[in-house]
Amino acid sequence: MSLLNYFKTSKPKTAALAKERLQILIAHEKSMQNQPSYLPELQKDLLAVIQKYIEVDQDAVSVVFDSDDDQETLELNIILPEHQHT
Amino acid sequence: MARIIVVTSGKGGVGKTTTSAAIAMGLAKKGHKTAVIDFDVGLRNLDLIMGCERRVVYDFVNVINGEATLNQALIKDKRCNQLFILPASQTRDKDALTKEGVGKVLEELSKTFKYIVCDSPAGIERGANLAMYFADDAFVVTNPEVSSVRDSDRMLGILASKSKRAESGDEPIKEYLLLSRYDPKRVKLGAMLSVEDVQEILSLHLLGVIPESESVLNASNSGTPIILDEDSDAGQAYSDVVARYLGEEVEHRFIEEAKKGLFGRLFRN
Ligand SMILES: Nc1ncnc2c1ncn2[C@@H]1O[C@H](COP(=O)(O)OP(=O)(O)OP(=O)(O)O)[C@@H](O)[C@H]1O
Ligand SMILES: [Mg+2]
């Protein structure tokens, strides 16, 4: 390996970024497969209710279903817009 | 009225999605409101190449089925406010796309968009047929390799006979050749079909030659359309393609091997 190869390989590593993006995406898609079938509807309805009061983006509401051996949980996340004073 | 472009090939893995992402971004960056649609139902990938995979809420099939509005499903690009992405559905239902449904969505998009880029799946099945059916222009992505050229020829036949324009006797779809993953060094060695060879066989208007380039993998790793990498040869080649498509006269590049200076030669090994 020449000295110049050293500079060549010191570029930012996009492979690590690719791996991270894939892990997040695939974990998400797996969790979607096991989730109860009512979840998308629930998410839609929740978003509609929240939008009655607050101007939020359509991806502002996320409902995450999680289950382990002894319990199942629903985690609700709502991202509010910045500086919302009404 | 929008202009509908299908990016098609017949053969898989030749660079349709890479091209769709690049030209959609290129058109949008030139100030034209552009939508890019993933027709690869069940194998959604355009979102990854565009870097918006975490923002997908609704998809093309949701819109067709009336489960979401077009505005809800369209993802606005964070880098260019003229660009919108409509992701494919991950459903395994092969019949999820219907001619009526696709037609309706395209018609609605046509009201507000200047260009609609349809990223076709490989093959000649439903998804590929619907991606090209409503097109005004076709970008036929071809690799300089026997099976890709043959499949492109097959696709040309389908464009000429099975499209809406063909069925209604309108002016035919305008077809353009995009020769991708071109390696001038191997062409020179006689180990790869040349641009002239491919053009002679397909007799298509050449929109551009995209060189085989390492930067394409880096771009997809990071979810950035390659056209935004202005230092890369492939990115520049796509910029030329967009300019030519819009009517600018741009000389062809990347057909000959780049003459590397001493510095360049040092960096190759
Ligand atoms: N100019 C290029 N140089 C190097 N690699 C490229 C180039 N264009 C595309 N590729 C690579 O080729 C592979 C296939 O590209 P892409 O996904 O765009 O093809 P596709 O035609 O959409 O495939 P499919 O038929 O599966 O939809 C990818 O790994 C991509 O990074
Ligand atoms: Mg593809």
Tab-separated table of C-alpha atoms and ligand atoms in Angstrom:
chain	number	residue	atom	x	y	z
A	1	MET	CA	0.000	0.000	0.000
A	2	SER	CA	1.389	3.332	-1.017
A	3	LEU	CA	1.368	6.440	1.088
A	4	LEU	CA	-1.216	7.895	-1.224
A	5	ASN	CA	-3.615	5.075	-0.458
A	6	TYR	CA	-3.551	6.288	3.087
A	7	PHE	CA	-5.082	9.586	2.046
A	8	LYS	CA	-7.493	7.805	-0.211
A	9	THR	CA	-8.911	5.702	2.625
A	10	SER	CA	-9.167	8.557	5.084
A	11	LYS	CA	-12.263	9.850	3.305
A	12	PRO	CA	-15.546	9.748	5.272
A	13	LYS	CA	-16.888	6.222	5.407
A	14	THR	CA	-20.301	6.081	3.860
A	15	ALA	CA	-20.593	2.330	4.472
A	16	ALA	CA	-21.052	2.915	8.207
A	17	LEU	CA	-23.827	5.355	7.423
A	18	ALA	CA	-25.442	2.848	5.085
A	19	LYS	CA	-25.347	0.187	7.789
A	20	GLU	CA	-26.952	2.452	10.345
A	21	ARG	CA	-29.715	3.535	7.963
A	22	LEU	CA	-30.471	-0.076	7.070
A	23	GLN	CA	-30.541	-1.242	10.676
A	24	ILE	CA	-33.050	1.446	11.615
A	25	LEU	CA	-35.195	0.797	8.566
A	26	ILE	CA	-35.233	-2.969	8.838
A	27	ALA	CA	-35.906	-2.923	12.595
A	28	HIS	CA	-38.794	-0.595	11.857
A	29	GLU	CA	-40.170	-2.814	9.091
A	30	LYS	CA	-39.900	-5.913	11.313
A	31	SER	CA	-41.772	-4.216	14.115
A	32	MET	CA	-44.453	-3.212	11.637
A	33	GLN	CA	-45.035	-6.847	10.736
A	34	ASN	CA	-45.845	-7.864	14.315
A	35	GLN	CA	-47.941	-4.895	15.200
A	36	PRO	CA	-51.700	-5.121	15.714
A	37	SER	CA	-53.645	-4.429	12.532
A	38	TYR	CA	-55.557	-1.495	14.049
A	39	LEU	CA	-52.387	0.535	14.526
A	40	PRO	CA	-52.346	2.485	11.240
A	41	GLU	CA	-56.000	3.457	11.732
A	42	LEU	CA	-55.310	4.444	15.334
A	43	GLN	CA	-52.395	6.578	14.221
A	44	LYS	CA	-54.533	8.233	11.561
A	45	ASP	CA	-57.330	8.987	14.024
A	46	LEU	CA	-54.919	10.342	16.630
A	47	LEU	CA	-53.346	12.601	14.058
A	48	ALA	CA	-56.755	13.905	13.022
A	49	VAL	CA	-57.653	14.680	16.656
A	50	ILE	CA	-54.361	16.430	17.311
A	51	GLN	CA	-54.626	18.430	14.113
A	52	LYS	CA	-57.938	19.822	15.380
A	53	TYR	CA	-55.998	21.689	18.035
A	54	ILE	CA	-52.428	22.013	16.813
A	55	GLU	CA	-50.933	22.509	13.396
A	56	VAL	CA	-48.612	19.533	13.208
A	57	ASP	CA	-46.994	17.770	10.289
A	58	GLN	CA	-48.552	14.528	9.191
A	59	ASP	CA	-45.476	12.613	10.333
A	60	ALA	CA	-45.555	14.285	13.741
A	61	VAL	CA	-47.435	11.459	15.399
A	62	SER	CA	-45.896	8.051	15.836
A	63	VAL	CA	-47.396	5.087	17.612
A	64	VAL	CA	-44.947	2.351	18.444
A	65	PHE	CA	-46.113	-1.053	19.539
A	66	ASP	CA	-43.730	-3.083	21.628
A	67	SER	CA	-44.083	-6.447	23.265
A	68	ASP	CA	-41.942	-8.595	25.466
A	69	ASP	CA	-42.672	-11.677	27.538
A	70	ASP	CA	-44.847	-10.103	30.170
A	71	GLN	CA	-46.398	-7.029	28.622
A	72	GLU	CA	-47.373	-5.146	25.526
A	73	THR	CA	-47.026	-1.387	25.316
A	74	LEU	CA	-48.038	1.391	23.003
A	75	GLU	CA	-45.682	4.315	22.900
A	76	LEU	CA	-47.140	7.523	21.581
A	77	ASN	CA	-44.886	10.296	20.358
A	78	ILE	CA	-46.073	13.676	19.189
A	79	ILE	CA	-43.630	16.200	17.876
A	80	LEU	CA	-44.928	19.731	18.365
A	81	PRO	CA	-43.995	22.480	15.952
A	82	GLU	CA	-41.496	25.041	17.169
A	83	HIS	CA	-42.880	28.205	18.818
A	84	GLN	CA	-46.530	27.286	18.858
A	85	HIS	CA	-48.437	29.993	20.719
A	86	THR	CA	-52.138	30.161	20.063
B	1	MET	CA	-49.852	19.921	-17.843
B	2	ALA	CA	-47.022	17.783	-16.641
B	3	ARG	CA	-44.622	15.842	-18.780
B	4	ILE	CA	-44.502	12.201	-17.693
B	5	ILE	CA	-41.129	10.473	-17.937
B	6	VAL	CA	-40.709	6.747	-17.455
B	7	VAL	CA	-37.286	5.389	-16.529
B	8	THR	CA	-37.315	1.854	-17.835
B	9	SER	CA	-35.050	-0.975	-19.008
B	10	GLY	CA	-36.583	-4.413	-18.976
B	11	LYS	CA	-33.499	-5.836	-17.317
B	12	GLY	CA	-33.001	-5.464	-13.575
B	13	GLY	CA	-30.220	-3.695	-11.763
B	14	VAL	CA	-29.073	-1.508	-14.647
B	15	GLY	CA	-29.509	1.808	-12.806
B	16	LYS	CA	-33.157	2.851	-13.175
B	17	THR	CA	-33.623	3.941	-9.574
B	18	THR	CA	-30.247	5.692	-9.507
B	19	THR	CA	-31.282	7.508	-12.680
B	20	SER	CA	-34.785	8.358	-11.489
B	21	ALA	CA	-33.445	9.909	-8.285
B	22	ALA	CA	-30.774	11.829	-10.168
B	23	ILE	CA	-32.885	13.283	-12.936
B	24	ALA	CA	-35.807	14.106	-10.646
B	25	MET	CA	-33.436	16.042	-8.396
B	26	GLY	CA	-31.795	17.628	-11.448
B	27	LEU	CA	-35.095	18.832	-12.913
B	28	ALA	CA	-36.243	20.136	-9.544
B	29	LYS	CA	-32.967	21.958	-8.983
B	30	LYS	CA	-33.520	23.713	-12.291
B	31	GLY	CA	-36.696	25.120	-10.777
B	32	HIS	CA	-39.246	22.700	-12.215
B	33	LYS	CA	-41.717	21.243	-9.761
B	34	THR	CA	-41.076	17.514	-10.007
B	35	ALA	CA	-42.573	14.367	-8.513
B	36	VAL	CA	-40.782	11.033	-8.583
B	37	ILE	CA	-42.862	7.877	-8.156
B	38	ASP	CA	-41.628	4.435	-7.146
B	39	PHE	CA	-43.556	1.803	-9.143
B	40	ASP	CA	-41.667	-1.126	-7.645
B	41	VAL	CA	-44.516	-2.460	-5.485
B	42	GLY	CA	-43.266	-4.818	-2.797
B	43	LEU	CA	-39.638	-3.802	-3.294
B	44	ARG	CA	-39.610	-0.131	-2.364
B	45	ASN	CA	-36.130	1.341	-2.750
B	46	LEU	CA	-36.358	4.826	-4.180
B	47	ASP	CA	-36.936	6.167	-0.643
B	48	LEU	CA	-33.559	4.784	0.430
B	49	ILE	CA	-31.749	6.235	-2.570
B	50	MET	CA	-33.441	9.599	-1.951
B	51	GLY	CA	-32.662	9.376	1.772
B	52	CYS	CA	-36.256	9.807	2.945
B	53	GLU	CA	-36.953	6.248	4.134
B	54	ARG	CA	-37.764	7.372	7.666
B	55	ARG	CA	-40.351	9.847	6.492
B	56	VAL	CA	-42.594	7.403	4.662
B	57	VAL	CA	-46.066	7.385	6.179
B	58	TYR	CA	-48.383	6.649	3.264
B	59	ASP	CA	-47.627	5.226	-0.159
B	60	PHE	CA	-48.812	5.071	-3.759
B	61	VAL	CA	-51.276	2.234	-3.091
B	62	ASN	CA	-52.758	4.051	-0.080
B	63	VAL	CA	-53.518	6.955	-2.413
B	64	ILE	CA	-55.020	4.724	-5.089
B	65	ASN	CA	-57.221	3.037	-2.483
B	66	GLY	CA	-58.318	6.355	-1.015
B	67	GLU	CA	-56.674	5.617	2.360
B	68	ALA	CA	-54.619	8.788	2.105
B	69	THR	CA	-54.653	11.909	0.003
B	70	LEU	CA	-51.907	12.635	-2.453
B	71	ASN	CA	-50.741	15.528	-0.302
B	72	GLN	CA	-50.426	13.229	2.695
B	73	ALA	CA	-48.410	10.661	0.786
B	74	LEU	CA	-46.037	12.976	-1.071
B	75	ILE	CA	-42.752	13.488	0.771
B	76	LYS	CA	-41.216	16.889	0.254
B	77	ASP	CA	-37.479	16.693	-0.281
B	78	LYS	CA	-35.440	18.432	2.417
B	79	ARG	CA	-32.742	19.628	-0.010
B	80	CYS	CA	-34.935	20.976	-2.787
B	81	ASN	CA	-38.414	22.381	-2.229
B	82	GLN	CA	-39.459	21.668	-5.819
B	83	LEU	CA	-39.060	17.922	-5.408
B	84	PHE	CA	-41.585	15.419	-4.057
B	85	ILE	CA	-41.358	11.654	-3.637
B	86	LEU	CA	-44.226	9.180	-3.794
B	87	PRO	CA	-43.020	5.893	-2.271
B	88	ALA	CA	-44.058	2.433	-3.437
B	89	SER	CA	-46.186	0.216	-1.289
B	90	GLN	CA	-44.579	-2.775	0.398
B	91	THR	CA	-47.678	-4.903	-0.113
B	92	ARG	CA	-47.285	-8.372	-1.587
B	93	ASP	CA	-50.516	-7.979	-3.500
B	94	LYS	CA	-49.428	-7.962	-7.116
B	95	ASP	CA	-52.692	-6.402	-8.235
B	96	ALA	CA	-52.451	-3.410	-5.941
B	97	LEU	CA	-51.739	-1.081	-8.847
B	98	THR	CA	-54.583	-0.619	-11.305
B	99	LYS	CA	-54.592	1.279	-14.575
B	100	GLU	CA	-57.484	3.449	-13.399
B	101	GLY	CA	-55.827	4.134	-10.056
B	102	VAL	CA	-52.464	5.050	-11.555
B	103	GLY	CA	-54.171	7.179	-14.212
B	104	LYS	CA	-56.088	9.118	-11.586
B	105	VAL	CA	-53.005	9.801	-9.475
B	106	LEU	CA	-51.007	10.955	-12.507
B	107	GLU	CA	-53.862	13.171	-13.626
B	108	GLU	CA	-54.064	14.829	-10.230
B	109	LEU	CA	-50.279	15.302	-10.103
B	110	SER	CA	-50.362	16.764	-13.612
B	111	LYS	CA	-52.371	19.711	-12.371
B	112	THR	CA	-49.576	21.086	-10.214
B	113	PHE	CA	-46.344	19.419	-11.328
B	114	LYS	CA	-44.150	20.142	-14.320
B	115	TYR	CA	-42.442	16.757	-14.482
B	116	ILE	CA	-43.450	13.349	-13.171
B	117	VAL	CA	-40.671	10.764	-13.141
B	118	CYS	CA	-41.826	7.137	-12.960
B	119	ASP	CA	-39.198	4.715	-11.653
B	120	SER	CA	-40.141	1.428	-13.310
B	121	PRO	CA	-39.494	-1.967	-11.773
B	122	ALA	CA	-37.572	-4.523	-13.835
B	123	GLY	CA	-39.401	-7.001	-16.015
B	124	ILE	CA	-42.450	-6.629	-18.196
B	125	GLU	CA	-45.111	-7.334	-15.607
B	126	ARG	CA	-47.872	-5.123	-14.296
B	127	GLY	CA	-45.689	-2.594	-12.441
B	128	ALA	CA	-43.426	-2.024	-15.425
B	129	ASN	CA	-46.350	-1.814	-17.804
B	130	LEU	CA	-48.179	0.726	-15.680
B	131	ALA	CA	-45.030	2.789	-15.163
B	132	MET	CA	-44.691	3.265	-18.929
B	133	TYR	CA	-48.371	3.264	-19.945
B	134	PHE	CA	-49.069	6.969	-19.409
B	135	ALA	CA	-45.591	8.226	-20.364
B	136	ASP	CA	-44.753	11.041	-22.748
B	137	ASP	CA	-41.013	10.355	-22.685
B	138	ALA	CA	-39.039	7.201	-21.957
B	139	PHE	CA	-35.505	7.096	-20.642
B	140	VAL	CA	-34.268	3.654	-21.591
B	141	VAL	CA	-31.449	2.815	-19.204
B	142	THR	CA	-29.080	0.331	-20.802
B	143	ASN	CA	-25.756	-1.166	-19.745
B	144	PRO	CA	-23.174	-1.946	-22.432
B	145	GLU	CA	-23.775	-5.652	-22.119
B	146	VAL	CA	-25.639	-8.137	-24.332
B	147	SER	CA	-28.625	-9.029	-22.178
B	148	SER	CA	-29.285	-5.433	-21.182
B	149	VAL	CA	-29.266	-4.272	-24.811
B	150	ARG	CA	-31.563	-7.061	-25.877
B	151	ASP	CA	-34.009	-6.332	-23.045
B	152	SER	CA	-33.964	-2.632	-23.921
B	153	ASP	CA	-34.917	-3.511	-27.469
B	154	ARG	CA	-37.762	-5.621	-26.141
B	155	MET	CA	-38.883	-2.717	-23.971
B	156	LEU	CA	-38.860	-0.397	-26.988
B	157	GLY	CA	-41.301	-2.729	-28.694
B	158	ILE	CA	-43.588	-2.574	-25.682
B	159	LEU	CA	-43.372	1.229	-25.502
B	160	ALA	CA	-44.361	1.420	-29.143
B	161	SER	CA	-47.337	-0.914	-28.890
B	162	LYS	CA	-48.722	-1.113	-25.363
B	163	SER	CA	-48.676	2.495	-24.190
B	164	LYS	CA	-51.616	4.848	-23.967
B	165	ARG	CA	-50.168	6.940	-26.745
B	166	ALA	CA	-49.875	3.870	-28.963
B	167	GLU	CA	-53.380	2.685	-28.165
B	168	SER	CA	-54.970	6.048	-28.853
B	169	GLY	CA	-52.928	6.675	-31.989
B	170	ASP	CA	-51.294	9.813	-30.561
B	171	GLU	CA	-47.758	10.871	-31.278
B	172	PRO	CA	-45.589	8.028	-29.947
B	173	ILE	CA	-43.578	8.172	-26.720
B	174	LYS	CA	-40.256	9.959	-27.218
B	175	GLU	CA	-37.525	7.455	-26.490
B	176	TYR	CA	-34.069	8.334	-25.229
B	177	LEU	CA	-31.040	6.170	-24.577
B	178	LEU	CA	-29.162	6.481	-21.333
B	179	LEU	CA	-26.098	4.292	-21.484
B	180	SER	CA	-25.023	3.621	-17.920
B	181	ARG	CA	-22.117	1.950	-16.123
B	182	TYR	CA	-19.902	2.709	-19.096
B	183	ASP	CA	-16.216	1.949	-18.763
B	184	PRO	CA	-14.202	3.564	-21.587
B	185	LYS	CA	-11.108	1.622	-20.587
B	186	ARG	CA	-12.786	-1.712	-21.201
B	187	VAL	CA	-14.386	-0.401	-24.383
B	188	LYS	CA	-10.948	0.552	-25.636
B	189	LEU	CA	-9.672	-2.926	-24.849
B	190	GLY	CA	-12.520	-4.313	-26.907
B	191	ALA	CA	-14.044	-5.971	-23.873
B	192	MET	CA	-17.188	-3.849	-23.685
B	193	LEU	CA	-19.754	-2.694	-26.238
B	194	SER	CA	-19.147	0.916	-27.262
B	195	VAL	CA	-21.674	3.758	-27.389
B	196	GLU	CA	-21.658	3.482	-31.162
B	197	ASP	CA	-22.332	-0.262	-30.998
B	198	VAL	CA	-25.310	0.171	-28.717
B	199	GLN	CA	-26.693	3.094	-30.690
B	200	GLU	CA	-26.348	1.161	-33.902
B	201	ILE	CA	-28.366	-1.703	-32.490
B	202	LEU	CA	-31.064	0.301	-30.727
B	203	SER	CA	-31.026	3.425	-32.954
B	204	LEU	CA	-32.119	5.716	-30.189
B	205	HIS	CA	-31.360	9.331	-29.456
B	206	LEU	CA	-28.488	9.318	-26.967
B	207	LEU	CA	-29.271	11.470	-23.961
B	208	GLY	CA	-26.071	10.657	-22.164
B	209	VAL	CA	-23.407	8.218	-21.115
B	210	ILE	CA	-23.075	7.622	-17.377
B	211	PRO	CA	-19.679	6.233	-16.445
B	212	GLU	CA	-19.197	3.332	-14.076
B	213	SER	CA	-18.343	5.203	-10.913
B	214	GLU	CA	-17.450	4.457	-7.324
B	215	SER	CA	-19.245	7.568	-6.202
B	216	VAL	CA	-22.629	5.992	-7.007
B	217	LEU	CA	-22.254	3.533	-4.138
B	218	ASN	CA	-21.219	6.300	-1.753
B	219	ALA	CA	-24.243	8.316	-2.810
B	220	SER	CA	-26.649	5.450	-2.196
B	221	ASN	CA	-24.972	4.638	1.121
B	222	SER	CA	-25.777	8.114	2.333
B	223	GLY	CA	-29.149	8.557	0.640
B	224	THR	CA	-28.039	11.385	-1.617
B	225	PRO	CA	-28.997	11.406	-5.304
B	226	ILE	CA	-25.717	11.157	-7.211
B	227	ILE	CA	-26.413	14.351	-9.149
B	228	LEU	CA	-25.797	16.317	-5.937
B	229	ASP	CA	-22.201	15.066	-5.894
B	230	GLU	CA	-20.945	17.697	-8.282
B	231	ASP	CA	-17.358	16.481	-8.063
B	232	SER	CA	-18.182	13.008	-9.319
B	233	ASP	CA	-18.106	12.042	-12.977
B	234	ALA	CA	-21.439	10.219	-12.716
B	235	GLY	CA	-23.023	13.239	-11.031
B	236	GLN	CA	-21.774	15.518	-13.801
B	237	ALA	CA	-22.969	13.077	-16.440
B	238	TYR	CA	-26.478	13.180	-14.970
B	239	SER	CA	-26.397	16.995	-14.889
B	240	ASP	CA	-25.580	16.930	-18.592
B	241	VAL	CA	-28.465	14.524	-19.204
B	242	VAL	CA	-30.919	16.867	-17.504
B	243	ALA	CA	-29.593	19.864	-19.424
B	244	ARG	CA	-29.854	18.018	-22.753
B	245	TYR	CA	-33.347	16.826	-21.955
B	246	LEU	CA	-34.329	20.440	-21.302
B	247	GLY	CA	-33.006	21.404	-24.716
B	248	GLU	CA	-29.541	22.720	-23.929
B	249	GLU	CA	-26.712	21.752	-26.232
B	250	VAL	CA	-24.123	19.978	-24.139
B	251	GLU	CA	-21.239	18.079	-25.637
B	252	HIS	CA	-21.009	14.416	-24.666
B	253	ARG	CA	-18.433	13.543	-22.029
B	254	PHE	CA	-17.162	10.389	-20.342
B	255	ILE	CA	-17.102	8.452	-23.611
B	256	GLU	CA	-13.326	8.550	-23.791
B	257	GLU	CA	-11.031	7.581	-20.975
B	258	ALA	CA	-10.111	10.635	-18.922
B	259	LYS	CA	-6.522	11.646	-19.426
B	260	LYS	CA	-5.178	11.613	-15.947
B	261	GLY	CA	-2.391	13.947	-14.924
B	262	LEU	CA	0.486	12.759	-12.794
B	263	PHE	CA	-1.539	13.397	-9.687
B	264	GLY	CA	-4.464	11.343	-10.920
B	265	ARG	CA	-2.191	8.492	-11.898
B	266	LEU	CA	-0.630	8.425	-8.468
B	267	PHE	CA	-4.049	8.098	-6.884
B	268	ARG	CA	-5.032	5.060	-8.973
B	269	ASN	CA	-3.160	2.374	-6.971
C	1	LIG	N1	-22.970	4.576	-12.931
C	1	LIG	C1	-22.859	3.616	-11.994
C	1	LIG	N2	-21.654	3.251	-11.529
C	1	LIG	C2	-21.531	2.287	-10.594
C	1	LIG	N3	-22.566	1.647	-10.037
C	1	LIG	C3	-23.807	1.958	-10.447
C	1	LIG	C4	-24.029	2.949	-11.453
C	1	LIG	N4	-25.373	3.048	-11.647
C	1	LIG	C5	-25.941	2.163	-10.822
C	1	LIG	N5	-25.031	1.497	-10.090
C	1	LIG	C6	-25.272	0.443	-9.089
C	1	LIG	O1	-25.988	-0.590	-9.695
C	1	LIG	C7	-26.907	-1.172	-8.784
C	1	LIG	C8	-28.303	-1.156	-9.358
C	1	LIG	O2	-28.723	0.184	-9.496
C	1	LIG	P1	-30.267	0.594	-9.401
C	1	LIG	O3	-30.871	0.118	-8.157
C	1	LIG	O4	-30.361	2.031	-9.723
C	1	LIG	O5	-30.820	-0.282	-10.612
C	1	LIG	P2	-32.326	-0.584	-10.990
C	1	LIG	O6	-32.360	-0.685	-12.469
C	1	LIG	O7	-33.235	0.394	-10.367
C	1	LIG	O8	-32.567	-2.006	-10.340
C	1	LIG	P3	-33.969	-2.792	-10.238
C	1	LIG	O9	-34.212	-3.360	-11.605
C	1	LIG	O10	-33.719	-3.842	-9.216
C	1	LIG	O11	-35.003	-1.792	-9.836
C	1	LIG	C9	-26.763	-0.385	-7.498
C	1	LIG	O12	-25.915	-1.087	-6.645
C	1	LIG	C10	-26.129	0.912	-7.937
C	1	LIG	O13	-25.364	1.492	-6.906
C	2	MG	MG	-35.002	0.118	-9.159
